[in-house]
Amino acid sequence: MSPLPSILGKHKVRENDQSTPAESSRDESSSALQSKKVFPTGLKCLYEPKSPVVDVIFVHGLTGGRERTWTATNAVSPWPQMLLPTKLPDARILTFGYDADVVHWRAMVSKSRIGNHAEDLLTTVATHREDDNTNYRPILFVAHSLGGLVCEDALLASKNSAEKHLQNILSCTRGMIFLGTPHMGSTLAWPELLAKLVSIVKQTNSQILEVLQHESEVLARIQKEFHSMIRARADNCHPSIAITCFYEQLPLPGIGEVVPKNSAILPAYTSIGIYDNHVGMTKFEAADDPGFKSVAGELHRWVKELKPMSGE
């Protein structure tokens, strides 16, 4: 499954462009505004049963989208909407979107850092649950790539918040699935990679790219504080947070391995391989897809364990 057509398609340059500088400027401004307008951000509900017992929240990764990341090539809808309800009939399924593009043709790329995305995730989820009186419903996160770091930082922000409705996000989190999350940083140099695929790079969010570099101070801070928090919760008899890490088993064609296994897994936690590359590991076409069965199996197990303690 090669990502080249979709990536190159977003950065197609017109041949024999004879437009004047003024026309080009107007065209670029219009494209930038249109792109900003249509980028899917915030929470979207993909499935809601009559009496949910848990919220499952999907968070995409670098250059992803809240539905596009989870939609197979020939599918008409994302698998969390199309396939997952059959395995988790009692779960409300939501997906969160944020501007994580690192290269964006004819538009300014978002200058938000991981901390800003984490705060957006935290406040958006907390407000949504506050509005429909589901503040104390258990939460399971499913995150791909950069989205895993965003989730971790969001829980740290929840821990440090003085607001009760924000604190509840950490208190209610019972499980986290990481799909190709670079816990030790990505060895792939994203700027060089994207420059190979696209002849002209307009804007690059260097702050987010720096976070993905090996031994990044920000990444080290997130990891250190997150694991300290997990240990402290266990020591203080708070409800534990189940964690399962999935890693890619195939290279991206022409590119190679994006997040190696030793970066995608966490010691002492379950790790499972998905026989696909970094992009394909989030796109399942059918219920018999081995990757789907593994991810859905972990979620199903956690929901079964939660049901006796759910008061909803």
PDB file of N, CA and C in Angstrom, residues 26-71:
ATOM      1  N   ARG A  26      -3.933  35.987  -5.348  1.00  0.00           N
ATOM      2  CA  ARG A  26      -5.346  35.783  -5.007  1.00  0.00           C
ATOM      3  C   ARG A  26      -5.656  34.299  -4.933  1.00  0.00           C
ATOM      4  N   ASP A  27      -5.092  33.531  -5.879  1.00  0.00           N
ATOM      5  CA  ASP A  27      -5.345  32.089  -5.912  1.00  0.00           C
ATOM      6  C   ASP A  27      -4.802  31.416  -4.661  1.00  0.00           C
ATOM      7  N   GLU A  28      -3.579  31.810  -4.249  1.00  0.00           N
ATOM      8  CA  GLU A  28      -2.975  31.207  -3.064  1.00  0.00           C
ATOM      9  C   GLU A  28      -3.752  31.586  -1.814  1.00  0.00           C
ATOM     10  N   SER A  29      -4.209  32.845  -1.736  1.00  0.00           N
ATOM     11  CA  SER A  29      -4.982  33.272  -0.565  1.00  0.00           C
ATOM     12  C   SER A  29      -6.286  32.517  -0.487  1.00  0.00           C
ATOM     13  N   SER A  30      -6.948  32.359  -1.665  1.00  0.00           N
ATOM     14  CA  SER A  30      -8.216  31.632  -1.696  1.00  0.00           C
ATOM     15  C   SER A  30      -8.016  30.182  -1.308  1.00  0.00           C
ATOM     16  N   SER A  31      -6.941  29.552  -1.819  1.00  0.00           N
ATOM     17  CA  SER A  31      -6.670  28.152  -1.498  1.00  0.00           C
ATOM     18  C   SER A  31      -6.378  27.981  -0.021  1.00  0.00           C
ATOM     19  N   ALA A  32      -5.633  28.942   0.546  1.00  0.00           N
ATOM     20  CA  ALA A  32      -5.296  28.856   1.965  1.00  0.00           C
ATOM     21  C   ALA A  32      -6.543  28.939   2.819  1.00  0.00           C
ATOM     22  N   LEU A  33      -7.437  29.883   2.467  1.00  0.00           N
ATOM     23  CA  LEU A  33      -8.671  30.031   3.239  1.00  0.00           C
ATOM     24  C   LEU A  33      -9.548  28.805   3.100  1.00  0.00           C
ATOM     25  N   GLN A  34      -9.636  28.268   1.869  1.00  0.00           N
ATOM     26  CA  GLN A  34     -10.456  27.088   1.656  1.00  0.00           C
ATOM     27  C   GLN A  34      -9.916  25.906   2.435  1.00  0.00           C
ATOM     28  N   SER A  35      -8.566  25.736   2.413  1.00  0.00           N
ATOM     29  CA  SER A  35      -7.968  24.613   3.127  1.00  0.00           C
ATOM     30  C   SER A  35      -8.232  24.731   4.611  1.00  0.00           C
ATOM     31  N   LYS A  36      -8.087  25.939   5.145  1.00  0.00           N
ATOM     32  CA  LYS A  36      -8.313  26.129   6.569  1.00  0.00           C
ATOM     33  C   LYS A  36      -9.762  25.847   6.926  1.00  0.00           C
ATOM     34  N   LYS A  37     -10.663  26.196   6.024  1.00  0.00           N
ATOM     35  CA  LYS A  37     -12.090  26.037   6.279  1.00  0.00           C
ATOM     36  C   LYS A  37     -12.510  24.576   6.311  1.00  0.00           C
ATOM     37  N   VAL A  38     -11.923  23.764   5.423  1.00  0.00           N
ATOM     38  CA  VAL A  38     -12.402  22.393   5.287  1.00  0.00           C
ATOM     39  C   VAL A  38     -11.632  21.398   6.145  1.00  0.00           C
ATOM     40  N   PHE A  39     -10.509  21.814   6.771  1.00  0.00           N
ATOM     41  CA  PHE A  39      -9.741  20.855   7.549  1.00  0.00           C
ATOM     42  C   PHE A  39     -10.583  20.367   8.722  1.00  0.00           C
ATOM     43  N   PRO A  40     -10.801  19.055   8.829  1.00  0.00           N
ATOM     44  CA  PRO A  40     -11.691  18.516   9.863  1.00  0.00           C
ATOM     45  C   PRO A  40     -11.042  18.492  11.244  1.00  0.00           C
ATOM     46  N   THR A  41     -11.417  19.423  12.095  1.00  0.00           N
ATOM     47  CA  THR A  41     -10.878  19.481  13.447  1.00  0.00           C
ATOM     48  C   THR A  41     -11.978  19.221  14.466  1.00  0.00           C
ATOM     49  N   GLY A  42     -11.564  18.949  15.697  1.00  0.00           N
ATOM     50  CA  GLY A  42     -12.527  18.714  16.765  1.00  0.00           C
ATOM     51  C   GLY A  42     -13.028  17.283  16.788  1.00  0.00           C
ATOM     52  N   LEU A  43     -14.054  17.055  17.597  1.00  0.00           N
ATOM     53  CA  LEU A  43     -14.621  15.715  17.768  1.00  0.00           C
ATOM     54  C   LEU A  43     -15.755  15.451  16.792  1.00  0.00           C
ATOM     55  N   LYS A  44     -15.811  14.220  16.307  1.00  0.00           N
ATOM     56  CA  LYS A  44     -16.943  13.773  15.504  1.00  0.00           C
ATOM     57  C   LYS A  44     -17.372  12.406  16.010  1.00  0.00           C
ATOM     58  N   CYS A  45     -18.662  12.233  16.233  1.00  0.00           N
ATOM     59  CA  CYS A  45     -19.187  10.947  16.691  1.00  0.00           C
ATOM     60  C   CYS A  45     -19.430  10.049  15.483  1.00  0.00           C
ATOM     61  N   LEU A  46     -18.825   8.857  15.508  1.00  0.00           N
ATOM     62  CA  LEU A  46     -18.997   7.895  14.418  1.00  0.00           C
ATOM     63  C   LEU A  46     -20.076   6.857  14.721  1.00  0.00           C
ATOM     64  N   TYR A  47     -20.304   6.615  16.003  1.00  0.00           N
ATOM     65  CA  TYR A  47     -21.308   5.622  16.384  1.00  0.00           C
ATOM     66  C   TYR A  47     -21.707   5.852  17.842  1.00  0.00           C
ATOM     67  N   GLU A  48     -23.007   5.782  18.110  1.00  0.00           N
ATOM     68  CA  GLU A  48     -23.482   5.931  19.482  1.00  0.00           C
ATOM     69  C   GLU A  48     -24.674   5.006  19.722  1.00  0.00           C
ATOM     70  N   PRO A  49     -24.506   4.007  20.576  1.00  0.00           N
ATOM     71  CA  PRO A  49     -25.619   3.101  20.890  1.00  0.00           C
ATOM     72  C   PRO A  49     -26.599   3.778  21.843  1.00  0.00           C
ATOM     73  N   LYS A  50     -27.654   3.098  22.161  1.00  0.00           N
ATOM     74  CA  LYS A  50     -28.683   3.669  23.030  1.00  0.00           C
ATOM     75  C   LYS A  50     -28.159   3.920  24.434  1.00  0.00           C
ATOM     76  N   SER A  51     -27.373   3.000  24.981  1.00  0.00           N
ATOM     77  CA  SER A  51     -26.860   3.134  26.348  1.00  0.00           C
ATOM     78  C   SER A  51     -25.370   2.809  26.389  1.00  0.00           C
ATOM     79  N   PRO A  52     -24.525   3.753  26.001  1.00  0.00           N
ATOM     80  CA  PRO A  52     -23.077   3.486  25.971  1.00  0.00           C
ATOM     81  C   PRO A  52     -22.506   3.279  27.370  1.00  0.00           C
ATOM     82  N   VAL A  53     -21.500   2.411  27.456  1.00  0.00           N
ATOM     83  CA  VAL A  53     -20.820   2.191  28.733  1.00  0.00           C
ATOM     84  C   VAL A  53     -19.395   2.716  28.695  1.00  0.00           C
ATOM     85  N   VAL A  54     -18.913   3.124  27.516  1.00  0.00           N
ATOM     86  CA  VAL A  54     -17.536   3.585  27.381  1.00  0.00           C
ATOM     87  C   VAL A  54     -17.433   4.487  26.154  1.00  0.00           C
ATOM     88  N   ASP A  55     -16.489   5.443  26.197  1.00  0.00           N
ATOM     89  CA  ASP A  55     -16.151   6.257  25.033  1.00  0.00           C
ATOM     90  C   ASP A  55     -14.828   5.775  24.463  1.00  0.00           C
ATOM     91  N   VAL A  56     -14.802   5.451  23.169  1.00  0.00           N
ATOM     92  CA  VAL A  56     -13.565   5.096  22.475  1.00  0.00           C
ATOM     93  C   VAL A  56     -13.222   6.270  21.567  1.00  0.00           C
ATOM     94  N   ILE A  57     -12.057   6.872  21.789  1.00  0.00           N
ATOM     95  CA  ILE A  57     -11.687   8.094  21.075  1.00  0.00           C
ATOM     96  C   ILE A  57     -10.451   7.842  20.214  1.00  0.00           C
ATOM     97  N   PHE A  58     -10.571   8.088  18.907  1.00  0.00           N
ATOM     98  CA  PHE A  58      -9.478   7.905  17.960  1.00  0.00           C
ATOM     99  C   PHE A  58      -8.774   9.236  17.716  1.00  0.00           C
ATOM    100  N   VAL A  59      -7.441   9.184  17.697  1.00  0.00           N
ATOM    101  CA  VAL A  59      -6.631  10.391  17.485  1.00  0.00           C
ATOM    102  C   VAL A  59      -5.594  10.088  16.404  1.00  0.00           C
ATOM    103  N   HIS A  60      -5.658  10.798  15.280  1.00  0.00           N
ATOM    104  CA  HIS A  60      -4.769  10.527  14.144  1.00  0.00           C
ATOM    105  C   HIS A  60      -3.359  11.064  14.376  1.00  0.00           C
ATOM    106  N   GLY A  61      -2.487  10.769  13.432  1.00  0.00           N
ATOM    107  CA  GLY A  61      -1.093  11.166  13.559  1.00  0.00           C
ATOM    108  C   GLY A  61      -0.663  12.219  12.576  1.00  0.00           C
ATOM    109  N   LEU A  62       0.647  12.274  12.306  1.00  0.00           N
ATOM    110  CA  LEU A  62       1.245  13.270  11.443  1.00  0.00           C
ATOM    111  C   LEU A  62       0.648  13.212  10.042  1.00  0.00           C
ATOM    112  N   THR A  63       0.245  14.356   9.533  1.00  0.00           N
ATOM    113  CA  THR A  63      -0.385  14.542   8.214  1.00  0.00           C
ATOM    114  C   THR A  63      -1.686  13.762   8.061  1.00  0.00           C
ATOM    115  N   GLY A  64      -2.260  13.286   9.159  1.00  0.00           N
ATOM    116  CA  GLY A  64      -3.486  12.489   9.074  1.00  0.00           C
ATOM    117  C   GLY A  64      -4.741  13.332   9.175  1.00  0.00           C
ATOM    118  N   GLY A  65      -5.879  12.642   9.224  1.00  0.00           N
ATOM    119  CA  GLY A  65      -7.176  13.289   9.355  1.00  0.00           C
ATOM    120  C   GLY A  65      -8.075  12.440  10.227  1.00  0.00           C
ATOM    121  N   ARG A  66      -9.084  13.049  10.824  1.00  0.00           N
ATOM    122  CA  ARG A  66      -9.894  12.325  11.801  1.00  0.00           C
ATOM    123  C   ARG A  66     -10.713  11.196  11.186  1.00  0.00           C
ATOM    124  N   GLU A  67     -10.966  11.227   9.882  1.00  0.00           N
ATOM    125  CA  GLU A  67     -11.608  10.101   9.197  1.00  0.00           C
ATOM    126  C   GLU A  67     -10.676   9.444   8.185  1.00  0.00           C
ATOM    127  N   ARG A  68      -9.897  10.265   7.486  1.00  0.00           N
ATOM    128  CA  ARG A  68      -9.020   9.740   6.431  1.00  0.00           C
ATOM    129  C   ARG A  68      -8.013   8.718   6.963  1.00  0.00           C
ATOM    130  N   THR A  69      -7.445   8.971   8.132  1.00  0.00           N
ATOM    131  CA  THR A  69      -6.455   8.059   8.695  1.00  0.00           C
ATOM    132  C   THR A  69      -7.013   6.658   8.887  1.00  0.00           C
ATOM    133  N   TRP A  70      -8.296   6.565   9.206  1.00  0.00           N
ATOM    134  CA  TRP A  70      -8.911   5.291   9.573  1.00  0.00           C
ATOM    135  C   TRP A  70      -9.736   4.683   8.440  1.00  0.00           C
ATOM    136  N   THR A  71      -9.596   5.205   7.218  1.00  0.00           N
ATOM    137  CA  THR A  71     -10.392   4.732   6.085  1.00  0.00           C
ATOM    138  C   THR A  71      -9.524   4.016   5.063  1.00  0.00           C
TER     139      THR A  71
END
